[in-house]
PDB file of C-alpha atoms in Angstrom:
ATOM      1  CA  ALA A 191     105.767  65.594 164.039  1.00 97.00           C
ATOM      2  CA  ALA A 192     104.591  66.003 167.416  1.00 98.00           C
ATOM      3  CA  ARG A 193     107.453  64.231 169.075  1.00 98.00           C
ATOM      4  CA  LEU A 194     109.912  66.113 166.901  1.00 98.00           C
ATOM      5  CA  ALA A 195     108.170  69.558 167.959  1.00 98.00           C
ATOM      6  CA  LEU A 196     108.659  68.282 171.552  1.00 98.00           C
ATOM      7  CA  ALA A 197     112.302  67.493 171.265  1.00 98.00           C
ATOM      8  CA  ARG A 198     113.081  70.662 169.587  1.00 98.00           C
ATOM      9  CA  GLY A 199     111.248  72.612 172.350  1.00 98.00           C
ATOM     10  CA  ARG A 200     112.971  70.680 175.045  1.00 97.00           C
ATOM     11  CA  SER A 201     116.276  71.406 173.346  1.00 98.00           C
ATOM     12  CA  HIS A 202     115.607  75.140 173.284  1.00 98.00           C
ATOM     13  CA  HIS A 203     114.612  75.043 176.980  1.00 97.00           C
ATOM     14  CA  ARG A 204     117.652  73.118 177.892  1.00 97.00           C
ATOM     15  CA  PHE A 205     119.751  75.877 176.383  1.00 97.00           C
ATOM     16  CA  SER A 206     117.749  78.578 178.135  1.00 96.00           C
ATOM     17  CA  ARG A 207     115.885  79.752 175.079  1.00 97.00           C
ATOM     18  CA  ASP A 208     112.493  79.489 176.671  1.00 97.00           C
ATOM     19  CA  ALA A 209     110.776  82.157 174.419  1.00 97.00           C
ATOM     20  CA  GLU A 210     111.728  79.952 171.505  1.00 98.00           C
ATOM     21  CA  ALA A 211     110.778  76.739 173.197  1.00 98.00           C
ATOM     22  CA  VAL A 212     107.070  77.683 173.939  1.00 98.00           C
ATOM     23  CA  PRO A 213     105.586  77.839 170.450  1.00 98.00           C
ATOM     24  CA  LEU A 214     107.356  74.406 169.725  1.00 98.00           C
ATOM     25  CA  LEU A 215     105.899  72.963 172.828  1.00 98.00           C
ATOM     26  CA  LEU A 216     102.427  74.408 172.065  1.00 98.00           C
ATOM     27  CA  ARG A 217     102.651  72.844 168.719  1.00 98.00           C
ATOM     28  CA  ALA A 218     103.779  69.414 170.057  1.00 98.00           C
ATOM     29  CA  THR A 219     100.803  69.442 172.510  1.00 98.00           C
ATOM     30  CA  GLU A 220      98.424  70.481 169.763  1.00 98.00           C
ATOM     31  CA  LEU A 221      99.511  67.587 167.504  1.00 98.00           C
ATOM     32  CA  ALA A 222      99.704  65.173 170.296  1.00 98.00           C
ATOM     33  CA  ALA A 223      96.187  65.984 171.390  1.00 97.00           C
ATOM     34  CA  GLU A 224      94.915  65.233 167.913  1.00 97.00           C
ATOM     35  CA  LEU A 225      96.449  61.647 168.116  1.00 97.00           C
ATOM     36  CA  GLY A 226      94.316  60.606 171.091  1.00 95.00           C
ATOM     37  CA  PRO A 227      95.666  57.786 173.230  1.00 96.00           C
ATOM     38  CA  ALA A 228      98.853  57.420 170.867  1.00 97.00           C
ATOM     39  CA  GLY A 229      99.922  60.879 171.674  1.00 98.00           C
ATOM     40  CA  TYR A 230      99.277  60.833 175.330  1.00 98.00           C
ATOM     41  CA  GLU A 231     102.918  60.902 176.584  1.00 97.00           C
ATOM     42  CA  THR A 232     103.905  63.508 174.054  1.00 98.00           C
ATOM     43  CA  LEU A 233     101.031  65.595 175.277  1.00 98.00           C
ATOM     44  CA  VAL A 234     101.655  65.396 178.928  1.00 98.00           C
ATOM     45  CA  VAL A 235     105.404  65.854 178.623  1.00 98.00           C
ATOM     46  CA  GLY A 236     104.757  68.766 176.547  1.00 98.00           C
ATOM     47  CA  GLN A 237     102.157  70.216 179.065  1.00 98.00           C
ATOM     48  CA  VAL A 238     104.415  69.506 182.017  1.00 98.00           C
ATOM     49  CA  LEU A 239     107.246  71.380 180.265  1.00 98.00           C
ATOM     50  CA  LEU A 240     104.971  74.350 179.310  1.00 98.00           C
ATOM     51  CA  GLY A 241     103.964  74.649 183.022  1.00 97.00           C
ATOM     52  CA  TYR A 242     107.476  75.266 184.091  1.00 97.00           C
ATOM     53  CA  ILE A 243     108.405  77.440 181.179  1.00 98.00           C
ATOM     54  CA  LEU A 244     105.252  79.752 180.890  1.00 98.00           C
ATOM     55  CA  PRO A 245     105.721  81.444 184.030  1.00 96.00           C
ATOM     56  CA  THR A 246     109.322  82.377 183.190  1.00 95.00           C
ATOM     57  CA  VAL A 247     108.212  84.187 180.143  1.00 97.00           C
ATOM     58  CA  GLY A 248     105.494  86.043 181.873  1.00 96.00           C
ATOM     59  CA  ARG A 249     102.489  83.840 180.712  1.00 97.00           C
ATOM     60  CA  LEU A 250     100.912  83.040 184.145  1.00 98.00           C
ATOM     61  CA  ASP A 251      97.270  82.542 182.989  1.00 98.00           C
ATOM     62  CA  ASP A 252      98.543  80.174 180.237  1.00 98.00           C
ATOM     63  CA  ALA A 253     100.607  78.133 182.764  1.00 98.00           C
ATOM     64  CA  ARG A 254      97.706  77.870 185.112  1.00 98.00           C
ATOM     65  CA  THR A 255      95.634  76.493 182.306  1.00 98.00           C
ATOM     66  CA  VAL A 256      98.036  74.151 181.140  1.00 98.00           C
ATOM     67  CA  LEU A 257      98.861  72.842 184.477  1.00 98.00           C
ATOM     68  CA  GLU A 258      95.127  72.334 185.264  1.00 98.00           C
ATOM     69  CA  GLN A 259      94.746  70.422 182.018  1.00 98.00           C
ATOM     70  CA  VAL A 260      97.767  68.135 182.543  1.00 98.00           C
ATOM     71  CA  ILE A 261      96.930  67.545 186.129  1.00 98.00           C
ATOM     72  CA  ALA A 262      93.328  66.485 185.249  1.00 98.00           C
ATOM     73  CA  THR A 263      94.626  64.341 182.253  1.00 97.00           C
ATOM     74  CA  CYS A 264      97.131  62.652 184.577  1.00 98.00           C
ATOM     75  CA  GLY A 265      94.565  62.058 187.233  1.00 96.00           C
ATOM     76  CA  ARG A 266      92.126  60.407 184.823  1.00 96.00           C
ATOM     77  CA  ALA A 267      94.849  58.112 183.343  1.00 97.00           C
ATOM     78  CA  GLY A 268      96.149  57.211 186.828  1.00 97.00           C
ATOM     79  CA  ASP A 269      99.543  58.391 185.680  1.00 98.00           C
ATOM     80  CA  ARG A 270     101.114  59.337 189.018  1.00 97.00           C
ATOM     81  CA  TRP A 271     104.588  59.830 187.476  1.00 96.00           C
ATOM     82  CA  HIS A 272     103.673  62.833 185.231  1.00 98.00           C
ATOM     83  CA  LEU A 273     101.106  63.970 187.920  1.00 98.00           C
ATOM     84  CA  ALA A 274     104.105  64.361 190.296  1.00 97.00           C
ATOM     85  CA  ALA A 275     106.052  66.185 187.713  1.00 97.00           C
ATOM     86  CA  ALA A 276     103.149  68.551 187.012  1.00 98.00           C
ATOM     87  CA  HIS A 277     102.725  69.407 190.614  1.00 97.00           C
ATOM     88  CA  ASN A 278     106.584  69.919 191.013  1.00 95.00           C
ATOM     89  CA  ASN A 279     106.585  72.214 187.879  1.00 96.00           C
ATOM     90  CA  ARG A 280     103.483  74.213 189.163  1.00 97.00           C
ATOM     91  CA  VAL A 281     105.689  75.514 191.987  1.00 94.00           C
ATOM     92  CA  MET A 282     107.211  77.862 189.387  1.00 93.00           C
ATOM     93  CA  LEU A 283     103.715  79.504 188.736  1.00 96.00           C
ATOM     94  CA  TRP A 284     103.036  79.780 192.523  1.00 95.00           C
ATOM     95  CA  THR A 285     106.386  81.275 193.044  1.00 90.00           C
ATOM     96  CA  ALA A 286     105.660  83.865 190.354  1.00 92.00           C
ATOM     97  CA  LEU A 287     102.317  84.606 191.963  1.00 94.00           C
ATOM     98  CA  GLY A 288     103.753  84.669 195.451  1.00 89.00           C
ATOM     99  CA  GLN A 289     101.367  81.840 196.568  1.00 94.00           C
ATOM    100  CA  ARG A 290     102.945  80.074 199.622  1.00 93.00           C
ATOM    101  CA  ASP A 291     100.163  77.640 200.543  1.00 96.00           C
ATOM    102  CA  PRO A 292      99.587  76.072 196.999  1.00 97.00           C
ATOM    103  CA  LEU A 293     103.333  75.835 196.531  1.00 95.00           C
ATOM    104  CA  ILE A 294     103.785  73.780 199.767  1.00 95.00           C
ATOM    105  CA  ALA A 295     100.599  71.650 199.027  1.00 97.00           C
ATOM    106  CA  ASP A 296     101.999  70.866 195.446  1.00 97.00           C
ATOM    107  CA  LEU A 297     105.454  69.937 196.853  1.00 96.00           C
ATOM    108  CA  ASP A 298     103.884  67.892 199.556  1.00 95.00           C
ATOM    109  CA  GLN A 299     101.808  65.961 196.685  1.00 96.00           C
ATOM    110  CA  VAL A 300     105.262  65.240 194.993  1.00 96.00           C
ATOM    111  CA  ARG A 301     106.532  63.935 198.270  1.00 94.00           C
ATOM    112  CA  VAL A 302     103.473  61.682 198.708  1.00 95.00           C
ATOM    113  CA  ILE A 303     103.644  60.382 195.336  1.00 97.00           C
ATOM    114  CA  GLY A 304     107.413  59.575 195.406  1.00 94.00           C
ATOM    115  CA  ARG A 305     106.735  57.730 198.619  1.00 92.00           C
ATOM    116  CA  GLU A 306     103.727  55.780 197.159  1.00 94.00           C
ATOM    117  CA  LEU A 307     105.780  54.843 193.847  1.00 94.00           C
ATOM    118  CA  GLY A 308     108.844  53.997 196.084  1.00 91.00           C
ATOM    119  CA  TYR A 309     110.820  56.357 194.074  1.00 90.00           C
ATOM    120  CA  ALA A 310     113.256  57.992 196.593  1.00 88.00           C
ATOM    121  CA  ARG A 311     114.760  60.592 194.144  1.00 89.00           C
ATOM    122  CA  MET A 312     111.039  62.073 193.709  1.00 92.00           C
ATOM    123  CA  GLU A 313     110.764  62.086 197.344  1.00 92.00           C
ATOM    124  CA  TRP A 314     114.159  63.712 197.692  1.00 92.00           C
ATOM    125  CA  PHE A 315     113.174  66.386 195.158  1.00 91.00           C
ATOM    126  CA  ALA A 316     110.193  67.337 197.002  1.00 94.00           C
ATOM    127  CA  HIS A 317     112.099  67.514 200.363  1.00 94.00           C
ATOM    128  CA  PHE A 318     114.839  69.679 198.797  1.00 95.00           C
ATOM    129  CA  ASN A 319     112.542  71.949 197.102  1.00 93.00           C
ATOM    130  CA  LEU A 320     110.458  72.314 200.291  1.00 94.00           C
ATOM    131  CA  ALA A 321     113.501  73.234 201.998  1.00 96.00           C
ATOM    132  CA  GLU A 322     114.418  75.989 199.436  1.00 93.00           C
ATOM    133  CA  ALA A 323     110.951  77.320 199.257  1.00 92.00           C
ATOM    134  CA  LEU A 324     110.474  77.570 203.000  1.00 93.00           C
ATOM    135  CA  PHE A 325     114.016  79.067 203.372  1.00 94.00           C
ATOM    136  CA  TRP A 326     113.155  81.624 200.824  1.00 89.00           C
ATOM    137  CA  LEU A 327     109.920  82.314 202.794  1.00 88.00           C
ATOM    138  CA  GLY A 328     111.848  82.899 205.951  1.00 91.00           C
ATOM    139  CA  GLU A 329     110.602  79.699 207.506  1.00 93.00           C
ATOM    140  CA  ASP A 330     114.118  78.484 208.402  1.00 93.00           C
ATOM    141  CA  ALA A 331     113.175  76.001 210.953  1.00 95.00           C
ATOM    142  CA  ALA A 332     110.874  74.083 208.701  1.00 95.00           C
ATOM    143  CA  ALA A 333     113.289  74.429 205.949  1.00 96.00           C
ATOM    144  CA  LEU A 334     115.942  72.780 208.108  1.00 97.00           C
ATOM    145  CA  ASP A 335     113.583  69.793 208.759  1.00 97.00           C
ATOM    146  CA  HIS A 336     113.211  69.164 205.013  1.00 96.00           C
ATOM    147  CA  ALA A 337     117.004  69.717 204.181  1.00 97.00           C
ATOM    148  CA  GLU A 338     117.542  67.023 206.888  1.00 96.00           C
ATOM    149  CA  ALA A 339     115.025  64.755 205.304  1.00 95.00           C
ATOM    150  CA  ALA A 340     116.762  65.257 201.959  1.00 94.00           C
ATOM    151  CA  ILE A 341     120.122  64.383 203.511  1.00 94.00           C
ATOM    152  CA  THR A 342     118.540  61.240 204.980  1.00 93.00           C
ATOM    153  CA  LEU A 343     117.389  60.199 201.684  1.00 91.00           C
ATOM    154  CA  ASP A 344     120.663  61.027 199.921  1.00 89.00           C
ATOM    155  CA  ASP A 345     122.655  59.014 202.630  1.00 88.00           C
ATOM    156  CA  ARG A 346     120.118  56.125 202.479  1.00 86.00           C
ATOM    157  CA  ASP A 347     120.052  55.719 198.787  1.00 80.00           C
ATOM    158  CA  LEU A 348     123.286  57.181 197.527  1.00 77.00           C
ATOM    159  CA  GLY A 349     125.650  56.856 200.411  1.00 75.00           C
ATOM    160  CA  GLU A 350     129.175  58.126 199.588  1.00 76.00           C
ATOM    161  CA  HIS A 351     128.076  58.817 196.098  1.00 75.00           C
ATOM    162  CA  ALA A 352     125.555  61.453 197.013  1.00 76.00           C
ATOM    163  CA  ARG A 353     126.001  64.979 195.579  1.00 84.00           C
ATOM    164  CA  PRO A 354     126.406  67.607 198.300  1.00 90.00           C
ATOM    165  CA  ARG A 355     123.370  69.568 197.330  1.00 92.00           C
ATOM    166  CA  SER A 356     121.283  68.770 200.393  1.00 93.00           C
ATOM    167  CA  ARG A 357     124.313  69.326 202.734  1.00 94.00           C
ATOM    168  CA  LEU A 358     125.044  72.687 201.023  1.00 96.00           C
ATOM    169  CA  LEU A 359     121.307  73.810 201.526  1.00 96.00           C
ATOM    170  CA  ARG A 360     121.441  72.648 205.217  1.00 96.00           C
ATOM    171  CA  ALA A 361     124.722  74.797 205.382  1.00 97.00           C
ATOM    172  CA  ARG A 362     123.051  77.811 203.910  1.00 96.00           C
ATOM    173  CA  ILE A 363     120.082  77.577 206.329  1.00 97.00           C
ATOM    174  CA  LEU A 364     122.387  77.281 209.264  1.00 97.00           C
ATOM    175  CA  ALA A 365     124.606  80.038 208.306  1.00 96.00           C
ATOM    176  CA  TRP A 366     121.613  82.172 207.729  1.00 95.00           C
ATOM    177  CA  ARG A 367     120.387  81.300 211.448  1.00 94.00           C
ATOM    178  CA  GLY A 368     123.890  82.288 212.645  1.00 94.00           C
ATOM    179  CA  ASP A 369     125.081  78.825 213.501  1.00 94.00           C
ATOM    180  CA  VAL A 370     128.344  79.325 211.564  1.00 94.00           C
ATOM    181  CA  ALA A 371     130.011  76.476 213.301  1.00 95.00           C
ATOM    182  CA  ALA A 372     127.383  73.900 212.472  1.00 93.00           C
ATOM    183  CA  ALA A 373     127.198  75.303 208.879  1.00 93.00           C
TER     184      ALA A 373
END
């Protein structure tokens, strides 16, 4: 039942029906918590999703609580993978609250964990999201550094098969700075 509620909640989220996803994900996490260790993955995945979705439906205090819980749970379990996902998704809360420093700290945690795990895509996501966040905050020089780091990871890991997202972000930043030729 917990996994089914999680799957239904995730489906609603994927179809941009977040208000409908929330009660399903809350139910999934409640049921999973009752299962103890057998419900661990369902619990943390549901909480990570809720941490991203709750700010989008205006439930900032609930998002903060859920994210603190899942970060603590993952920390106790030594679960670096879901810990990184929770830090990444907490960026939505910091964005809604206009909190620059914790946003950057969380994305830096994602970058560090990605490097520790040897998972370049996680590290890429952190650099890409840092570049976007810093760009939004008007810190275009720092944003450009992270966009370049994302491009380096793309080139190293995916080569000619890399999607142009990192390069497009760099072009946006350069265009904003007035360097149209480089963009």
